[in-house]
Amino acid sequence: MSNTDKVFAGSIPKIYDEYLVPMIFSVYAEDIAKRVAARSPAVLLEIAAGTGAVTRAVAEALPRGVRYVATDLNEPMLAVAARRQANDDRITWRQADAMALPFGDAEFDVVCCQFGAMFFPDRVKAYGEVKRVLKGDGTFVFNVWDRIEDNVVTHEATIALGRMFPDDPPRFMVRTPHGYYDKAVIRTDLERAGFRDISIETLSEISRAPSAEYVALALCQGTPLRSEIEARDASKLQAATDLVAETLRTRHGSGAVDGKIQAIVIEARA
């Protein structure tokens, strides 16, 4: 993982929340919310909360009495989330590293995480921290993206950018968001951290966006892919965005863009 893969700063959090969340994250947030609500937690921890897509969905699905702690390593992302739910007094917002959670042992009924595990430098260590803060019968609910070939528009955008930078193609999407999809590896990592009763399933959905330009802006400027493009040539960010938009228009037409997205959803008992 590159040092820039975890940097969600500058204008990235705002574009991420306004464009990427409705395009690809909201549908999976609703799935996580249903799974969490089915566990009826009294005390819930979310790690890698980002701009709060899951937080909003889960909060809507849970009763008033719940205590909900939402954390993220990236304070700019968490600030967006906190502003979106400033009036929900059930939620405590806290900057935290999943590798060293600042909580006591056996404190939470459920820990949830949406599309964060791919960014953990040491997943077994992070999972061990999750297990430590879960109560003895607690559950860890999380998801990761499947391989990039099963996530159509992201795959098409990555190929297009490879044409612009053939000598050093930006590989953020392949390397990190879509780099942790082997179910056997995921299961082994969880077992090494002490989890049991592990359920792993594939969940396919459709992403929808109003235009190719919308998708291109979301991917090229609302993720750390932006940093990769700018590292190669800062003057080409808009040209790269335009190239991705043109590629998507060629494949999907000039109107709305629909494309398959696919994730892996995991539930594991402490």
Tab-separated table of C-alpha atoms in Angstrom:
chain	number	residue	atom	x	y	z
A	1	MET	CA	0.000	0.000	0.000
A	2	SER	CA	1.280	3.454	-0.910
A	3	ASN	CA	1.558	6.141	1.760
A	4	THR	CA	-1.001	8.199	-0.174
A	5	ASP	CA	-3.605	5.400	-0.245
A	6	LYS	CA	-4.966	6.406	3.162
A	7	VAL	CA	-4.936	10.170	2.596
A	8	PHE	CA	-8.474	11.520	2.269
A	9	ALA	CA	-7.901	15.261	2.609
A	10	GLY	CA	-8.353	18.563	0.804
A	11	SER	CA	-11.408	18.474	-1.448
A	12	ILE	CA	-11.549	14.650	-1.478
A	13	PRO	CA	-13.904	14.175	1.538
A	14	LYS	CA	-16.545	16.538	0.133
A	15	ILE	CA	-16.526	14.990	-3.367
A	16	TYR	CA	-16.404	11.504	-1.846
A	17	ASP	CA	-19.502	12.181	0.250
A	18	GLU	CA	-21.505	13.987	-2.442
A	19	TYR	CA	-20.663	11.718	-5.381
A	20	LEU	CA	-19.233	8.340	-4.365
A	21	VAL	CA	-21.520	7.652	-1.404
A	22	PRO	CA	-24.772	7.685	-3.402
A	23	MET	CA	-23.115	5.998	-6.379
A	24	ILE	CA	-21.589	2.921	-4.745
A	25	PHE	CA	-21.658	3.073	-0.938
A	26	SER	CA	-25.277	3.713	0.084
A	27	VAL	CA	-26.672	0.391	-1.101
A	28	TYR	CA	-24.085	-1.543	0.911
A	29	ALA	CA	-24.578	0.748	3.901
A	30	GLU	CA	-28.236	-0.306	3.976
A	31	ASP	CA	-27.142	-3.945	3.980
A	32	ILE	CA	-24.748	-3.385	6.890
A	33	ALA	CA	-27.481	-1.494	8.768
A	34	LYS	CA	-29.893	-4.423	8.461
A	35	ARG	CA	-27.286	-6.862	9.718
A	36	VAL	CA	-26.360	-4.650	12.671
A	37	ALA	CA	-29.980	-3.963	13.608
A	38	ALA	CA	-30.694	-7.716	13.586
A	39	ARG	CA	-28.183	-8.041	16.445
A	40	SER	CA	-30.033	-5.426	18.579
A	41	PRO	CA	-26.861	-3.895	20.025
A	42	ALA	CA	-26.990	-1.626	23.060
A	43	VAL	CA	-23.435	-0.398	22.491
A	44	LEU	CA	-22.034	-0.224	18.957
A	45	LEU	CA	-18.642	0.715	17.519
A	46	GLU	CA	-17.991	1.648	13.909
A	47	ILE	CA	-14.427	1.782	12.620
A	48	ALA	CA	-13.297	3.442	9.379
A	49	ALA	CA	-16.582	5.379	9.314
A	50	GLY	CA	-15.443	7.694	6.518
A	51	THR	CA	-18.030	10.387	5.829
A	52	GLY	CA	-20.733	8.439	7.634
A	53	ALA	CA	-22.607	6.456	4.969
A	54	VAL	CA	-22.997	3.477	7.297
A	55	THR	CA	-23.386	5.664	10.369
A	56	ARG	CA	-26.454	7.348	8.894
A	57	ALA	CA	-28.005	4.077	7.756
A	58	VAL	CA	-27.330	2.260	11.028
A	59	ALA	CA	-28.502	5.181	13.174
A	60	GLU	CA	-31.802	5.220	11.301
A	61	ALA	CA	-32.260	1.491	11.928
A	62	LEU	CA	-31.538	1.583	15.682
A	63	PRO	CA	-33.674	2.754	18.640
A	64	ARG	CA	-33.091	5.843	20.748
A	65	GLY	CA	-31.399	4.077	23.646
A	66	VAL	CA	-28.365	2.794	21.776
A	67	ARG	CA	-24.860	4.159	22.385
A	68	TYR	CA	-22.988	4.510	19.096
A	69	VAL	CA	-19.286	5.362	18.767
A	70	ALA	CA	-18.130	6.173	15.208
A	71	THR	CA	-14.417	6.410	14.489
A	72	ASP	CA	-12.054	6.976	11.597
A	73	LEU	CA	-8.318	7.464	11.213
A	74	ASN	CA	-8.928	10.427	8.875
A	75	GLU	CA	-10.224	13.446	10.761
A	76	PRO	CA	-11.282	15.381	7.601
A	77	MET	CA	-13.568	12.495	6.626
A	78	LEU	CA	-14.963	12.191	10.146
A	79	ALA	CA	-15.640	15.933	10.247
A	80	VAL	CA	-17.941	15.593	7.228
A	81	ALA	CA	-19.769	12.711	8.910
A	82	ALA	CA	-20.168	14.602	12.177
A	83	ARG	CA	-21.620	17.652	10.417
A	84	ARG	CA	-24.147	15.460	8.627
A	85	GLN	CA	-25.438	14.038	11.937
A	86	ALA	CA	-24.765	16.866	14.347
A	87	ASN	CA	-28.198	16.545	15.976
A	88	ASP	CA	-27.997	12.834	16.830
A	89	ASP	CA	-26.910	12.711	20.467
A	90	ARG	CA	-26.595	8.906	20.416
A	91	ILE	CA	-23.391	9.182	18.379
A	92	THR	CA	-19.931	9.985	19.705
A	93	TRP	CA	-17.366	10.856	17.036
A	94	ARG	CA	-13.747	9.963	17.698
A	95	GLN	CA	-10.554	9.878	15.687
A	96	ALA	CA	-9.048	6.424	16.146
A	97	ASP	CA	-6.652	3.977	14.540
A	98	ALA	CA	-8.174	0.529	14.001
A	99	MET	CA	-4.777	-0.947	14.809
A	100	ALA	CA	-4.869	0.495	18.349
A	101	LEU	CA	-8.464	1.117	19.380
A	102	PRO	CA	-8.707	3.479	22.380
A	103	PHE	CA	-11.377	1.451	24.163
A	104	GLY	CA	-11.557	-1.049	26.978
A	105	ASP	CA	-11.883	-4.799	26.650
A	106	ALA	CA	-15.351	-6.292	26.016
A	107	GLU	CA	-17.000	-2.881	25.649
A	108	PHE	CA	-19.184	-3.334	22.538
A	109	ASP	CA	-21.964	-5.672	21.419
A	110	VAL	CA	-21.248	-5.149	17.716
A	111	VAL	CA	-18.391	-3.648	15.713
A	112	CYS	CA	-19.108	-2.691	12.112
A	113	CYS	CA	-16.930	-1.438	9.294
A	114	GLN	CA	-17.721	-0.596	5.687
A	115	PHE	CA	-14.943	-0.848	3.082
A	116	GLY	CA	-12.211	-0.105	5.606
A	117	ALA	CA	-10.377	-3.403	6.116
A	118	MET	CA	-8.587	-3.069	2.760
A	119	PHE	CA	-6.736	-0.047	4.208
A	120	PHE	CA	-5.488	-1.740	7.398
A	121	PRO	CA	-1.684	-2.196	7.217
A	122	ASP	CA	-1.901	-5.283	9.459
A	123	ARG	CA	-5.357	-6.835	9.203
A	124	VAL	CA	-4.776	-9.586	11.761
A	125	LYS	CA	-3.708	-6.961	14.287
A	126	ALA	CA	-6.744	-4.786	13.496
A	127	TYR	CA	-9.085	-7.786	13.761
A	128	GLY	CA	-7.452	-8.673	17.067
A	129	GLU	CA	-8.283	-5.186	18.319
A	130	VAL	CA	-11.887	-5.626	17.186
A	131	LYS	CA	-12.122	-8.937	19.025
A	132	ARG	CA	-10.608	-7.382	22.141
A	133	VAL	CA	-13.229	-4.625	22.373
A	134	LEU	CA	-16.152	-6.967	21.581
A	135	LYS	CA	-18.098	-8.667	24.335
A	136	GLY	CA	-17.796	-12.438	24.488
A	137	ASP	CA	-20.835	-13.039	22.298
A	138	GLY	CA	-20.302	-9.957	20.146
A	139	THR	CA	-20.269	-9.794	16.372
A	140	PHE	CA	-18.012	-8.132	13.834
A	141	VAL	CA	-19.909	-7.101	10.676
A	142	PHE	CA	-17.929	-5.697	7.744
A	143	ASN	CA	-17.521	-5.672	3.998
A	144	VAL	CA	-14.757	-5.298	1.422
A	145	TRP	CA	-14.833	-4.767	-2.326
A	146	ASP	CA	-14.542	-7.787	-4.574
A	147	ARG	CA	-11.966	-7.866	-7.387
A	148	ILE	CA	-11.938	-4.849	-9.671
A	149	GLU	CA	-13.094	-6.834	-12.710
A	150	ASP	CA	-16.450	-7.306	-10.942
A	151	ASN	CA	-16.809	-3.554	-10.386
A	152	VAL	CA	-17.408	-2.315	-13.887
A	153	VAL	CA	-16.997	1.460	-13.974
A	154	THR	CA	-14.013	1.443	-11.613
A	155	HIS	CA	-12.344	-1.157	-13.807
A	156	GLU	CA	-13.063	0.862	-16.953
A	157	ALA	CA	-11.713	4.037	-15.346
A	158	THR	CA	-8.512	2.269	-14.286
A	159	ILE	CA	-7.929	0.973	-17.830
A	160	ALA	CA	-8.501	4.471	-19.255
A	161	LEU	CA	-5.983	6.041	-16.883
A	162	GLY	CA	-3.499	3.366	-17.845
A	163	ARG	CA	-3.667	4.704	-21.402
A	164	MET	CA	-2.880	8.229	-20.209
A	165	PHE	CA	0.065	7.103	-18.065
A	166	PRO	CA	1.310	3.951	-19.838
A	167	ASP	CA	4.745	3.993	-18.198
A	168	ASP	CA	3.373	4.288	-14.653
A	169	PRO	CA	-0.378	3.612	-14.562
A	170	PRO	CA	-2.232	4.676	-11.403
A	171	ARG	CA	-2.984	1.458	-9.532
A	172	PHE	CA	-4.671	2.721	-6.362
A	173	MET	CA	-8.020	1.101	-7.129
A	174	VAL	CA	-6.498	-2.288	-7.949
A	175	ARG	CA	-3.949	-2.177	-5.153
A	176	THR	CA	-6.101	-1.102	-2.212
A	177	PRO	CA	-9.917	-0.842	-2.528
A	178	HIS	CA	-10.003	-3.968	-4.722
A	179	GLY	CA	-6.917	-5.666	-3.356
A	180	TYR	CA	-8.382	-7.733	-0.494
A	181	TYR	CA	-11.018	-10.059	-1.914
A	182	ASP	CA	-9.679	-13.588	-1.455
A	183	LYS	CA	-12.237	-15.237	0.826
A	184	ALA	CA	-9.764	-17.855	2.049
A	185	VAL	CA	-7.318	-15.126	3.082
A	186	ILE	CA	-10.055	-13.136	4.818
A	187	ARG	CA	-11.202	-16.207	6.751
A	188	THR	CA	-7.655	-17.098	7.741
A	189	ASP	CA	-6.951	-13.544	8.919
A	190	LEU	CA	-10.072	-13.591	11.106
A	191	GLU	CA	-9.275	-17.037	12.518
A	192	ARG	CA	-5.743	-15.919	13.363
A	193	ALA	CA	-7.283	-13.039	15.302
A	194	GLY	CA	-9.461	-15.471	17.251
A	195	PHE	CA	-12.833	-15.131	15.503
A	196	ARG	CA	-15.211	-18.071	14.981
A	197	ASP	CA	-18.523	-18.788	13.257
A	198	ILE	CA	-17.374	-16.815	10.221
A	199	SER	CA	-19.887	-16.177	7.446
A	200	ILE	CA	-18.631	-14.826	4.108
A	201	GLU	CA	-20.881	-14.048	1.157
A	202	THR	CA	-20.736	-12.230	-2.158
A	203	LEU	CA	-23.242	-9.446	-2.735
A	204	SER	CA	-23.741	-7.984	-6.221
A	205	GLU	CA	-25.549	-4.686	-6.790
A	206	ILE	CA	-25.862	-2.023	-9.495
A	207	SER	CA	-24.258	1.403	-9.186
A	208	ARG	CA	-26.174	4.262	-10.746
A	209	ALA	CA	-24.975	7.726	-11.685
A	210	PRO	CA	-26.626	10.489	-13.716
A	211	SER	CA	-23.762	10.829	-16.200
A	212	ALA	CA	-20.295	9.696	-17.196
A	213	GLU	CA	-18.925	13.036	-15.977
A	214	TYR	CA	-20.378	12.350	-12.525
A	215	VAL	CA	-18.640	8.964	-12.319
A	216	ALA	CA	-15.328	10.351	-13.557
A	217	LEU	CA	-15.346	13.175	-11.016
A	218	ALA	CA	-16.232	10.778	-8.208
A	219	LEU	CA	-13.431	8.331	-8.984
A	220	CYS	CA	-10.673	10.676	-10.153
A	221	GLN	CA	-11.181	13.497	-7.662
A	222	GLY	CA	-13.092	11.953	-4.743
A	223	THR	CA	-10.585	9.219	-3.828
A	224	PRO	CA	-6.804	8.949	-3.286
A	225	LEU	CA	-6.642	8.141	-7.009
A	226	ARG	CA	-6.489	11.928	-7.318
A	227	SER	CA	-3.153	11.967	-5.463
A	228	GLU	CA	-1.771	9.325	-7.813
A	229	ILE	CA	-2.771	11.310	-10.889
A	230	GLU	CA	-1.331	14.535	-9.487
A	231	ALA	CA	1.903	12.769	-8.505
A	232	ARG	CA	2.416	11.881	-12.150
A	233	ASP	CA	1.422	15.286	-13.549
A	234	ALA	CA	-0.559	17.752	-11.423
A	235	SER	CA	-1.606	19.665	-14.530
A	236	LYS	CA	-3.423	16.619	-15.926
A	237	LEU	CA	-6.047	16.035	-13.229
A	238	GLN	CA	-8.860	17.534	-15.303
A	239	ALA	CA	-7.609	15.885	-18.489
A	240	ALA	CA	-7.568	12.526	-16.706
A	241	THR	CA	-11.100	13.123	-15.420
A	242	ASP	CA	-12.240	14.047	-18.932
A	243	LEU	CA	-10.613	10.945	-20.413
A	244	VAL	CA	-12.414	8.682	-17.948
A	245	ALA	CA	-15.710	10.459	-18.710
A	246	GLU	CA	-15.168	10.017	-22.449
A	247	THR	CA	-14.364	6.327	-21.990
A	248	LEU	CA	-17.503	5.774	-19.935
A	249	ARG	CA	-19.656	7.672	-22.452
A	250	THR	CA	-18.338	5.437	-25.215
A	251	ARG	CA	-19.263	2.329	-23.254
A	252	HIS	CA	-22.482	3.423	-21.532
A	253	GLY	CA	-23.882	6.222	-23.673
A	254	SER	CA	-24.415	9.914	-23.002
A	255	GLY	CA	-27.103	9.484	-20.339
A	256	ALA	CA	-27.147	7.752	-16.977
A	257	VAL	CA	-24.428	5.206	-16.216
A	258	ASP	CA	-25.294	1.877	-14.613
A	259	GLY	CA	-22.687	-0.717	-13.776
A	260	LYS	CA	-22.279	-3.882	-11.749
A	261	ILE	CA	-20.636	-3.508	-8.355
A	262	GLN	CA	-19.720	-6.412	-6.120
A	263	ALA	CA	-18.664	-6.708	-2.508
A	264	ILE	CA	-17.897	-9.422	0.021
A	265	VAL	CA	-19.816	-9.238	3.311
A	266	ILE	CA	-18.496	-10.895	6.454
A	267	GLU	CA	-19.988	-11.626	9.873
A	268	ALA	CA	-17.840	-13.189	12.586
A	269	ARG	CA	-18.385	-13.955	16.280
A	270	ALA	CA	-15.852	-13.030	18.942
